[in-house]
Short mmCIF file of C-alpha atoms in Angstrom, two decimals:
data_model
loop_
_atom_site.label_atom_id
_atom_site.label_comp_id
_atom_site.label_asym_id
_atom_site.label_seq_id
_atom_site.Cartn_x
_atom_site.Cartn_y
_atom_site.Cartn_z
CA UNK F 170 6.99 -5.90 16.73
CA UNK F 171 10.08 -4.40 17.74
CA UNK F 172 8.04 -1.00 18.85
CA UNK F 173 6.09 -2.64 20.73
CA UNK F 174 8.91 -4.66 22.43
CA UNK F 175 10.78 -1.55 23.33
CA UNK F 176 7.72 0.43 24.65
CA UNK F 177 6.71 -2.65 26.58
CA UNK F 178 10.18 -2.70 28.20
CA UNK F 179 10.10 0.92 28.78
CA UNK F 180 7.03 1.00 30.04
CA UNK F 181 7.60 -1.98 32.26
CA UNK F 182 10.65 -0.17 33.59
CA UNK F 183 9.04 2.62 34.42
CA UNK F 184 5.93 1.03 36.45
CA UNK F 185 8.05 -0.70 38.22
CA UNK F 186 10.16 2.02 39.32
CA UNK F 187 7.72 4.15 40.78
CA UNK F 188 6.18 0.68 42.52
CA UNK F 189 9.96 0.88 43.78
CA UNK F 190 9.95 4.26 45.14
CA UNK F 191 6.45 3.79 46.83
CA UNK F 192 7.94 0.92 48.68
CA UNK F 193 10.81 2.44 49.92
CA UNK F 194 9.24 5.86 50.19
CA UNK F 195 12.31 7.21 48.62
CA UNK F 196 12.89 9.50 45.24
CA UNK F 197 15.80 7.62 44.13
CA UNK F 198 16.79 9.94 41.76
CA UNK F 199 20.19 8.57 40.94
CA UNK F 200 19.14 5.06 40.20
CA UNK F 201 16.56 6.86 37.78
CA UNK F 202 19.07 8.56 36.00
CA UNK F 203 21.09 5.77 35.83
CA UNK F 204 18.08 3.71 34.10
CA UNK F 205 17.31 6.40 31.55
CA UNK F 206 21.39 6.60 30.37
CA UNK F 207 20.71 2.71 29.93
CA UNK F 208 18.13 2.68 28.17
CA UNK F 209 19.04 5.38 25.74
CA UNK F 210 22.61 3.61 25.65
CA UNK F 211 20.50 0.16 24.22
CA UNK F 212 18.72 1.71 22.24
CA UNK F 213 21.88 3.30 20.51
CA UNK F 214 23.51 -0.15 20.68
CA UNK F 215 20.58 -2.31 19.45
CA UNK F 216 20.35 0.77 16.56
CA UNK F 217 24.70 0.30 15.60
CA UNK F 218 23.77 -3.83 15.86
CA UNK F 219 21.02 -3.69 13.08
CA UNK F 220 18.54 -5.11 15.54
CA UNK F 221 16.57 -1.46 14.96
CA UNK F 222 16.80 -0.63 11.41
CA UNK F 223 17.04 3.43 11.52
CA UNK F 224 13.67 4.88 9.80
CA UNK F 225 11.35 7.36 10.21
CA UNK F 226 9.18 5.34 12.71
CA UNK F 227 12.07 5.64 15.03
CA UNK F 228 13.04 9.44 14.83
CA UNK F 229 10.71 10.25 17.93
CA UNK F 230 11.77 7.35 20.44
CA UNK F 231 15.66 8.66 19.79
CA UNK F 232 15.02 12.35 20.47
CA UNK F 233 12.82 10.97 24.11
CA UNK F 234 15.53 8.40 25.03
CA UNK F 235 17.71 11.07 23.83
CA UNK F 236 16.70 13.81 26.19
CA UNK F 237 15.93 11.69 28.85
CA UNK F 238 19.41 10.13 28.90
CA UNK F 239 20.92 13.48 28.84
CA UNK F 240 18.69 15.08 31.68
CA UNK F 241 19.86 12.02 34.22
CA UNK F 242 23.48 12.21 32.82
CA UNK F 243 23.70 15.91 33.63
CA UNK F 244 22.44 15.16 37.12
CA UNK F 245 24.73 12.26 37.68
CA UNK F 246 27.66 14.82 36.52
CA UNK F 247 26.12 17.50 38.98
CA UNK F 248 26.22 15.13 41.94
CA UNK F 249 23.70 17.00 44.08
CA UNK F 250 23.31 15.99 47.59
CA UNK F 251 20.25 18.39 48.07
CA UNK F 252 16.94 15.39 49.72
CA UNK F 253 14.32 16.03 47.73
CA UNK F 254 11.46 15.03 50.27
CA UNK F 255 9.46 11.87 48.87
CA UNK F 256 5.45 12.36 47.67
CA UNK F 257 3.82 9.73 46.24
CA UNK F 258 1.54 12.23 44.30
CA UNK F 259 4.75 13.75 42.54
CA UNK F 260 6.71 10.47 41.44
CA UNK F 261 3.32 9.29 40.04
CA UNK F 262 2.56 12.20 38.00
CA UNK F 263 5.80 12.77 36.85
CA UNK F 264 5.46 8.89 35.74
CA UNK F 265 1.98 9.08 34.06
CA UNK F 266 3.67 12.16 32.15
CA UNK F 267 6.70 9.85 30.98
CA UNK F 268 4.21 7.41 29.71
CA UNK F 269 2.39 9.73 27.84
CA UNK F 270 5.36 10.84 26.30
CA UNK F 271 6.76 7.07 25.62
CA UNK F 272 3.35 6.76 23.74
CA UNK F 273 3.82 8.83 21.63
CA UNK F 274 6.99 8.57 21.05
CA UNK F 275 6.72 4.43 19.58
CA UNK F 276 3.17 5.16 18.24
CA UNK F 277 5.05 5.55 14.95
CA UNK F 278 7.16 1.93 15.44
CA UNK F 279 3.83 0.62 16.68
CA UNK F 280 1.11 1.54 13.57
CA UNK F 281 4.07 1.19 11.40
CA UNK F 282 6.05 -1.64 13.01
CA UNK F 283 9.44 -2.84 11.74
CA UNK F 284 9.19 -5.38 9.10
CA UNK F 285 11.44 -7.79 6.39
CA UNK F 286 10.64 -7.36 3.13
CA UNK F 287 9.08 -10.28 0.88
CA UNK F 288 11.48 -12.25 -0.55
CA UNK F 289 13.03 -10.99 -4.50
CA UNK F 290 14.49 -13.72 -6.28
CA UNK F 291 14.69 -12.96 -9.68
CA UNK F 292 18.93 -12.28 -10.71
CA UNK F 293 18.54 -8.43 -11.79
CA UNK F 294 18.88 -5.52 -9.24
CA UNK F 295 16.66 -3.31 -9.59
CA UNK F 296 16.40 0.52 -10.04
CA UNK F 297 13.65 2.94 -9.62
CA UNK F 298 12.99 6.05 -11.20
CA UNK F 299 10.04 8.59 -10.29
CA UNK F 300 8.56 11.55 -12.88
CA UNK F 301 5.38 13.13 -13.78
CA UNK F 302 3.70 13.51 -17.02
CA UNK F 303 1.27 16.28 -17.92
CA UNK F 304 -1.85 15.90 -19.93
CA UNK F 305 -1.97 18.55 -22.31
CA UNK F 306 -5.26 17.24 -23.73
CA UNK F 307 -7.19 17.24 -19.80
CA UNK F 308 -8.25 20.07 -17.53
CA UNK F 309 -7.70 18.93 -13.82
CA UNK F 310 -11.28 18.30 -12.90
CA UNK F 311 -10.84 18.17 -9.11
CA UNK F 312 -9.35 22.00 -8.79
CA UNK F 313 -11.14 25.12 -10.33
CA UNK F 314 -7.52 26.52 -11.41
CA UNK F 315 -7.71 25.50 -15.13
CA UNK F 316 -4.70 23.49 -14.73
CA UNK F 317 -3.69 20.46 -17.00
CA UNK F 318 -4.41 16.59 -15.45
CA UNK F 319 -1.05 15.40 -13.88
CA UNK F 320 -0.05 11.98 -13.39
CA UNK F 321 2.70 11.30 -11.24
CA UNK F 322 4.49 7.15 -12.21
CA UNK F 323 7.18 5.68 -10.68
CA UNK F 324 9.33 2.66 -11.87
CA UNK F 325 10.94 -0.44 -11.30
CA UNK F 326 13.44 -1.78 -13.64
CA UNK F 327 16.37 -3.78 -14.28
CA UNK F 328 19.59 -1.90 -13.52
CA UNK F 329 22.67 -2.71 -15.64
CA UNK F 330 21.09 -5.26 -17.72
CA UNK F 331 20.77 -5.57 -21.57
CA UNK F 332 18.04 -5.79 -23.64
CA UNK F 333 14.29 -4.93 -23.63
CA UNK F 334 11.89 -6.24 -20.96
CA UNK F 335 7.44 -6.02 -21.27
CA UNK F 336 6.24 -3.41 -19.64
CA UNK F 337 3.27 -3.52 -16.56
CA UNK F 338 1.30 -1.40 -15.49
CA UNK F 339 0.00 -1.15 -12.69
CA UNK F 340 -3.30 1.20 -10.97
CA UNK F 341 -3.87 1.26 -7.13
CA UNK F 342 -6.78 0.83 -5.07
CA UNK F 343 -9.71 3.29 -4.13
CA UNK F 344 -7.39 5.35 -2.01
CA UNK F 345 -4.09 3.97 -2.67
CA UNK F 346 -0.96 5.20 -3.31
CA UNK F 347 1.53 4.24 -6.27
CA UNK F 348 3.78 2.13 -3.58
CA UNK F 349 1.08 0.07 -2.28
CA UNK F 350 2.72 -3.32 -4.03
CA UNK F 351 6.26 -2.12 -4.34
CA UNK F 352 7.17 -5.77 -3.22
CA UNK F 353 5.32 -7.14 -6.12
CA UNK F 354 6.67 -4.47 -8.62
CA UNK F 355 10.25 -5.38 -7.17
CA UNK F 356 10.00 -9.42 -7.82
CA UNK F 357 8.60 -8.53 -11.46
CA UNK F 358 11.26 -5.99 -11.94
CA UNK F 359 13.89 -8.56 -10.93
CA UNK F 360 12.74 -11.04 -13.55
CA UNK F 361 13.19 -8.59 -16.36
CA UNK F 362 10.25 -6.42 -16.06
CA UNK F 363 9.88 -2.31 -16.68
CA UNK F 364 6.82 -1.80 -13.50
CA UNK F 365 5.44 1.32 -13.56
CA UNK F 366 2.76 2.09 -10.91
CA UNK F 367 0.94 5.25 -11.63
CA UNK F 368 -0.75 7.84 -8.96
CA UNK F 369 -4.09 8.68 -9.82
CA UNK F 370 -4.70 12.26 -8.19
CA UNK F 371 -7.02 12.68 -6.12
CA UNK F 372 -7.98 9.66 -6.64
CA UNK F 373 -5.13 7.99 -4.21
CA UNK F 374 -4.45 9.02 -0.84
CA UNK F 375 -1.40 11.64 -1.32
CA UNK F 376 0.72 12.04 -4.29
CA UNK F 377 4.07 14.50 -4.58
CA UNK F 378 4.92 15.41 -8.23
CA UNK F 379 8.61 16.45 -9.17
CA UNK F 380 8.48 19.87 -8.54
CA UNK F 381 6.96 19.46 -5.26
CA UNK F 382 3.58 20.03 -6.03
CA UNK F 383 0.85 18.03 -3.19
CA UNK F 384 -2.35 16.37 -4.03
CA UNK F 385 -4.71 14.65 -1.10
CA UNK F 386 -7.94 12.51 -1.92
CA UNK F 387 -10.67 14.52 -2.97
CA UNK F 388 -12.83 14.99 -0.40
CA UNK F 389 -16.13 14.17 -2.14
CA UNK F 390 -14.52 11.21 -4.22
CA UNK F 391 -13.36 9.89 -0.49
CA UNK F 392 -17.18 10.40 0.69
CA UNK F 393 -18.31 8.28 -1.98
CA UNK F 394 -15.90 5.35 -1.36
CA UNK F 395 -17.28 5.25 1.98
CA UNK F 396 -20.78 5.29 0.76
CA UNK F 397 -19.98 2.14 -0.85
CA UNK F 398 -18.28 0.29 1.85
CA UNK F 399 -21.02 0.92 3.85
CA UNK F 400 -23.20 -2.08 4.71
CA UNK F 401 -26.26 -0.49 3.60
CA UNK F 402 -25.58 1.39 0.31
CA UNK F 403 -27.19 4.84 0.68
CA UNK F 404 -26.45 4.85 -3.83
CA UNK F 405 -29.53 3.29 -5.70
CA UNK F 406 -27.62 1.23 -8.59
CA UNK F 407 -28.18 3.42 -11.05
CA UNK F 408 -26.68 5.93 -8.81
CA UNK F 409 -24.23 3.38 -8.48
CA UNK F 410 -23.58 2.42 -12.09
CA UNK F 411 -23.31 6.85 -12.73
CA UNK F 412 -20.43 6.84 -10.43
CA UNK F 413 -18.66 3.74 -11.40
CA UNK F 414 -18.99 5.04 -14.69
CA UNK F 415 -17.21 8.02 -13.35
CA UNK F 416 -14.31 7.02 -11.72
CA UNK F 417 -13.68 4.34 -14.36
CA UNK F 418 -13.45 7.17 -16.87
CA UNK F 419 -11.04 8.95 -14.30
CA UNK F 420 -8.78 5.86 -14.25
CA UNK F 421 -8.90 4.35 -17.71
CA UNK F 422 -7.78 8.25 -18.88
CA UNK F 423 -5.00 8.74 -16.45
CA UNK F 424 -3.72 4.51 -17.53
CA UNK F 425 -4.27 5.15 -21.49
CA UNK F 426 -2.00 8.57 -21.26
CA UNK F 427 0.54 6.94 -19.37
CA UNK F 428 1.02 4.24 -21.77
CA UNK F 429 0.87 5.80 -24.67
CA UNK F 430 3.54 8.42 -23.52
CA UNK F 431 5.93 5.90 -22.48
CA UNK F 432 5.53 4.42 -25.84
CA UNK F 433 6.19 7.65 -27.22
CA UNK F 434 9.49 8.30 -24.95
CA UNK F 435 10.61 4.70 -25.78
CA UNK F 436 11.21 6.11 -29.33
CA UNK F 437 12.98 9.24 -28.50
CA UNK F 438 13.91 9.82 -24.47
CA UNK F 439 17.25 9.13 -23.64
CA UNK F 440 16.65 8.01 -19.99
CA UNK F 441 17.71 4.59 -19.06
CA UNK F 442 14.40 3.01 -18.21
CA UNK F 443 12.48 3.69 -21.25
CA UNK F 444 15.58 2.15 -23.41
CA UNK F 445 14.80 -0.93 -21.55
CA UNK F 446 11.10 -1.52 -22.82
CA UNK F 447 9.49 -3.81 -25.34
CA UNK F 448 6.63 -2.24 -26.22
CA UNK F 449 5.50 -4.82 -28.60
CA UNK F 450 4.38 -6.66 -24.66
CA UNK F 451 2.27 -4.91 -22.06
CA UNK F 452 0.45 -6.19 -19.26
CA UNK F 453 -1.46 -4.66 -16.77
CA UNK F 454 -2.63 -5.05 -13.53
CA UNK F 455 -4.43 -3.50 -10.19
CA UNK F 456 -5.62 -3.79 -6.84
CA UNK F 457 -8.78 -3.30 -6.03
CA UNK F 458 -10.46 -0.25 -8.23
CA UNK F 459 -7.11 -0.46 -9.77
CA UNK F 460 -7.78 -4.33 -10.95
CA UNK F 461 -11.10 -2.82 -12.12
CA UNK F 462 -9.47 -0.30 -14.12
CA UNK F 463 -6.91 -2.76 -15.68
CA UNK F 464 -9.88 -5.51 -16.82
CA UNK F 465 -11.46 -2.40 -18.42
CA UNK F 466 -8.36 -1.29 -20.16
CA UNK F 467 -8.01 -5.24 -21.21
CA UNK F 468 -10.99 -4.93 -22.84
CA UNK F 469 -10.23 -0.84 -24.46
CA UNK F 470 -7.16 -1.52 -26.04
CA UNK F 471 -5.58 -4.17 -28.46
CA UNK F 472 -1.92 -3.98 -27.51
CA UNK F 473 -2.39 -5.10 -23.82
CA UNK F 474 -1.83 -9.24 -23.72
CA UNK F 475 -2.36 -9.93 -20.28
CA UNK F 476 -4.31 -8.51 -17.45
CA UNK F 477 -3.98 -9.03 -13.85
CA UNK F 478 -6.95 -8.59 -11.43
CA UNK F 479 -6.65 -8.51 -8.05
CA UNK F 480 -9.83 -8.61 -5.97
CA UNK F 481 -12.20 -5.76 -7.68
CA UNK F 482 -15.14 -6.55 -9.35
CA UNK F 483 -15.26 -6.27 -13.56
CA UNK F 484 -17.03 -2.74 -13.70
CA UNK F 485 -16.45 -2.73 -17.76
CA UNK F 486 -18.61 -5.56 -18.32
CA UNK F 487 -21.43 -4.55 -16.12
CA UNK F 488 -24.62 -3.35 -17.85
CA UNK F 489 -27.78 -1.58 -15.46
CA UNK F 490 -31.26 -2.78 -16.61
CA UNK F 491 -33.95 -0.21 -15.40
CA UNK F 492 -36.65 -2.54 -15.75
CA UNK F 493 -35.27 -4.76 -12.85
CA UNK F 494 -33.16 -2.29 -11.24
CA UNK F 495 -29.84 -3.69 -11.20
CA UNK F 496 -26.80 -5.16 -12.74
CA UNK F 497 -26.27 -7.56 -15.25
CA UNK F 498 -23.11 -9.43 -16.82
CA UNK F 499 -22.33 -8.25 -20.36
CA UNK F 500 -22.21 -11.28 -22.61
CA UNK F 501 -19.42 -10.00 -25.08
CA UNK F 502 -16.44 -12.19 -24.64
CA UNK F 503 -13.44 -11.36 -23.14
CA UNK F 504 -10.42 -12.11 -25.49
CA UNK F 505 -7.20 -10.89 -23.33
CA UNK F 506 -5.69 -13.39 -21.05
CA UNK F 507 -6.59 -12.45 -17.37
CA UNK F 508 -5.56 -13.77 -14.48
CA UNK F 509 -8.23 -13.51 -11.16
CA UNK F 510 -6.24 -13.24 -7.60
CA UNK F 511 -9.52 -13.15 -4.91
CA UNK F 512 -9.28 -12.69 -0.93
CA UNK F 513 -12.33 -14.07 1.42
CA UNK F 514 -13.66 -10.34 1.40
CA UNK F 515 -14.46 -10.60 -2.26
CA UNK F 516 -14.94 -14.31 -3.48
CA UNK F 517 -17.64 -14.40 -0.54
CA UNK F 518 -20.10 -11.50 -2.65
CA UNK F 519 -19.22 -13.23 -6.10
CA UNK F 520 -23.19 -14.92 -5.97
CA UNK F 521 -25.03 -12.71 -3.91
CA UNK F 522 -23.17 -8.83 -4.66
CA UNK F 523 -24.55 -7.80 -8.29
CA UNK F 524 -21.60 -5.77 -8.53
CA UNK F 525 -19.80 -8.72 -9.18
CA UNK F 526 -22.37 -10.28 -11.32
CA UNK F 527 -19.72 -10.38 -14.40
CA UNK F 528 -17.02 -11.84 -12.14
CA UNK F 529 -19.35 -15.13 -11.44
CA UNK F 530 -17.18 -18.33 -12.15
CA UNK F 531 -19.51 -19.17 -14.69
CA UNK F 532 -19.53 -16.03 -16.42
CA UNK F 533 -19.24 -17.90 -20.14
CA UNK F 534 -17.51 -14.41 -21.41
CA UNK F 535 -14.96 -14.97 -19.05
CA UNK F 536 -14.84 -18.87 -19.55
CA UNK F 537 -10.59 -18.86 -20.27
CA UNK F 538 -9.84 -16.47 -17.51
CA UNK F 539 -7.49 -18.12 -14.50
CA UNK F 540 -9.21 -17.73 -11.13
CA UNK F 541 -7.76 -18.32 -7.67
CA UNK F 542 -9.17 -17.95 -4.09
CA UNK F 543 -6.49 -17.31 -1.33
CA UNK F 544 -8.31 -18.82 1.84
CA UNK F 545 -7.92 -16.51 4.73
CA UNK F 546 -7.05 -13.53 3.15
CA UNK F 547 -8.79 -10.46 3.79
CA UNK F 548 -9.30 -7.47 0.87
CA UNK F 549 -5.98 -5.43 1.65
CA UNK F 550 -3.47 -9.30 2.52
CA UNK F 551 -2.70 -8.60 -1.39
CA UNK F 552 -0.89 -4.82 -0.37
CA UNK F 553 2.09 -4.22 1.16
CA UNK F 554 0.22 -2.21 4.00
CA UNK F 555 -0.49 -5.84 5.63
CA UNK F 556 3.29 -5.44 6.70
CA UNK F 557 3.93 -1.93 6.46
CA UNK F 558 0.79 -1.55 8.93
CA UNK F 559 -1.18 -4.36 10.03
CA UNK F 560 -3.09 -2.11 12.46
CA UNK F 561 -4.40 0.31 9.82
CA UNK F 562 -4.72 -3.13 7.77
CA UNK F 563 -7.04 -4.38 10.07
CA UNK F 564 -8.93 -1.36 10.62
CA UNK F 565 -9.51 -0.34 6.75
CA UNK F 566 -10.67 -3.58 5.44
CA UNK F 567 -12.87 -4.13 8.60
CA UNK F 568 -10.87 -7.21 10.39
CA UNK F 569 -7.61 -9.29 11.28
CA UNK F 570 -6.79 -11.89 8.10
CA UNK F 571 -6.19 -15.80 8.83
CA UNK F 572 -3.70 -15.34 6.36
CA UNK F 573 -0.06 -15.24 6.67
CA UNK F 574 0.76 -11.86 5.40
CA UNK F 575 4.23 -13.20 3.71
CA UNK F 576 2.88 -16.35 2.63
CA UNK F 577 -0.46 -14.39 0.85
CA UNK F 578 1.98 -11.60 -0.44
CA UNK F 579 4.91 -13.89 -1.83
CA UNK F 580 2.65 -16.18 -2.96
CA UNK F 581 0.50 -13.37 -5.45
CA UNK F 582 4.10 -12.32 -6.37
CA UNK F 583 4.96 -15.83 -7.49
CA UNK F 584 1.60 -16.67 -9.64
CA UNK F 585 1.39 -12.95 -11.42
CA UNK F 586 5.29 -13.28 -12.35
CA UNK F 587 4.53 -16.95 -13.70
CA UNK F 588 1.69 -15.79 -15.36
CA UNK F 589 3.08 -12.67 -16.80
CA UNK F 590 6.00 -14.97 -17.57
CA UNK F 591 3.36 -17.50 -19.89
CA UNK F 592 1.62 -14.30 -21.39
CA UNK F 593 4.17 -12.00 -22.29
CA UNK F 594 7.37 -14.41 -22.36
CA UNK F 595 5.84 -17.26 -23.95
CA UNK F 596 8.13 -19.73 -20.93
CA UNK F 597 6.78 -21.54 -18.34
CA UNK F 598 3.55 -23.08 -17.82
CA UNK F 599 0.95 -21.21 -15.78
CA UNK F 600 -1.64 -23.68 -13.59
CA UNK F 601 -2.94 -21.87 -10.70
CA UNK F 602 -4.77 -23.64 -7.96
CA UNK F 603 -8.36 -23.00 -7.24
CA UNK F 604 -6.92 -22.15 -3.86
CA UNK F 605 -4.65 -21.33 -1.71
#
């Protein structure tokens, strides 16, 4: 918002300039430079004042205010008395170059706009702490170098506190990134949880590992997200089912590694998070093909007591009959406590997508599960990106939310602590609405 407020007033002050100067039929030059050492001089003030919180998305609109300012100021100091002879054709082409520029200059404060974080209001500060762990046992599959699967994690954790705290893990969407619900991971973390969110490369959108090392999406994994999302599936389901099959393998490999190496480092690394986990309680939890992942791993392994799903169908318990061409709810039970967070995008396809044919409300395998329906809410109002960039929001999941983006956000922080807090704590009670 602030961006936009800025540009708007820059832009405002610059149309209305050159209306000035085309009513008068004068340059003036001076009153221009005057303007530009004002604005810049705001900005610097509004910057010292906290009103602009200093950030990457404002590195451009300094160095343009910046350069501006100091172009007029040096012409102020030069005093020249030389007439430049007025042409309307000049002043506005010199202005429809300054607006160019003052786009792109705030595009960044625009997509990315400046933003207050959700609310954290458990009593521990929290640290973070960011490393990567190679698979010995995997060849990268996505490169032809022969190199060994990497998985970059970062955590959240208590800092100066005593004790041991459950660990959660958490898996990001389709083409995430690991910091796609830091607000969430934060709230846990400040309610004595270890968070650690993991980077699934090539899988998420970018990932950096510690000594610098850059992964992107894969290209053809990227090509057959948006296969998916398309409205008319180009996949036959069995196609379908080969590929979920797939990336579920992809994700449930990278989840099980990190685990059990943190369980291994809780025994013997010295570093001040892993000292800090119980590993007698994990949870685990996702967005999207992340929440997928995590109701899989629920099902894989036997020291996980709680599972988290936000809005992503239950790929492990769907089963692809050839005989009628589609999918089918598994009717094993489902023993680990999950907890079901959906948006409008998904609880809308629960009866009529197959895909979600195991995550039907009446699902009898699922009968214990805790399922909520946030009214409103659109596929990525459970992300951080929703604040961070409510444009790109909009755009990726296909339209603008009803949803207040702090009220859906604080509120999914709220019931996964208190649920978390039932399931691995044993305090509080845990009653979720059927909606909110």
């Amino acid at each position: 918002m602030m961006g936009t407020v800025l540009f708007l007033i820059a832009l405002i002050c610059e149309v209305g300039f050159v209306i000035y100067c085309m009513v008068t039929k004068q340059n003036h030059k001076k009153v221009k430079n005057w303007m530009r050492v004002a604005v810049f001089a705001a900005f610097v003030i509004l910057t010292l004042l906290s009103v602009i919180v200093w950030s990457f998305r404002w590195f451009l609109p300094a160095i343009l205010l910046f350069v501006m300012a100091a172009k007029g100021a040096v012409s102020l100091i030069r005093n020249k008395t030389t007439i430049i002879k007025y042409k309307t054709t000049s002043i506005v082409w010199k202005s429809i170059i300054t607006i160019l520029a003052l786009v792109f200059a705030f595009a960044p404060s625009i997509v990315f706009p400046q933003h207050k974080s959700p609310k954290v209001t458990g009593e521990y500060e929290v640290a973070t702490a960011t490393y990567t762990y190679i698979d010995k046992n995997r060849i990268e599959e996505f490169t032809d170098k022969g190199d060994k699967r990497f998985v970059n994690v970062e955590f959240w954790y208590p800092q100066k506190a005593d004790g041991t705290f459950p660990l959660l893990v958490f898996s990001h969407g389709a083409t995430g990134i690991k910091s796609s619900n830091t607000s969430t991971y934060t709230e846990l973390a400040s309610h004595g949880y270890v968070v650690v969110s993991i980077d699934h490369p090539y899988h998420s959108f970018y990932t950096v590992s510690e000594d610098g090392t850059r992964a992107v999406i894969n290209s053809d994994y990227n090509l057959e997200i948006s296969n998916l999302n398309k409205e008319e599936s180009i996949y036959t389901n069995e196609e379908l089912y080969g590929l979920i099959q797939k990336w579920m393998k992809l994700r449930t490999d990278d989840m099980n590694f990190v685990i059990d190496t943190i369980l291994e480092k809780a025994k013997t690394d010295k570093k001040p998070v892993y000292h800090h986990i119980n590993t007698e309680k994990i949870g685990v939890f996702g967005h999207s093909m992340g929440g997928a992942a995590s109701v899989w791993l629920g099902r894989e392994r036997n020291d996980i007591s709680a599972v988290v799903n936000i809005d992503a169908p239950f790929f492990s318990d769907l089963v692809y009959k050839k005989e009628i061409k589609d999918f089918v709810a598994s009717s094993e039970p489902y023993v680990t406590p999950l907890f079901n967070i959906y948006s409008d995008d998904v609880w809308g396809q629960l009866e009529s997508n197959s895909l979600y044919a195991a995550n039907k409300t009446n699902n009898e395998s699922f009968k214990e599960a805790y399922t909520t329906h946030f009214h409103g809410a659109k596929h990525l109002s459970f992300t951080d990106l929703s604040l961070f960039s409510p444009i790109l929001a909009t755009i990726m999941q296909g339209g603008k939310a009803d949803i207040d983006n702090y009220y859906a956000l604080e509120t999914e922080n709220d019931l996964i602590l208190k649920f978390f807090d039932k399931e691995l704590k044993g305090i509080g009670k845990f009653s979720p609405k059927e909606a909110y």
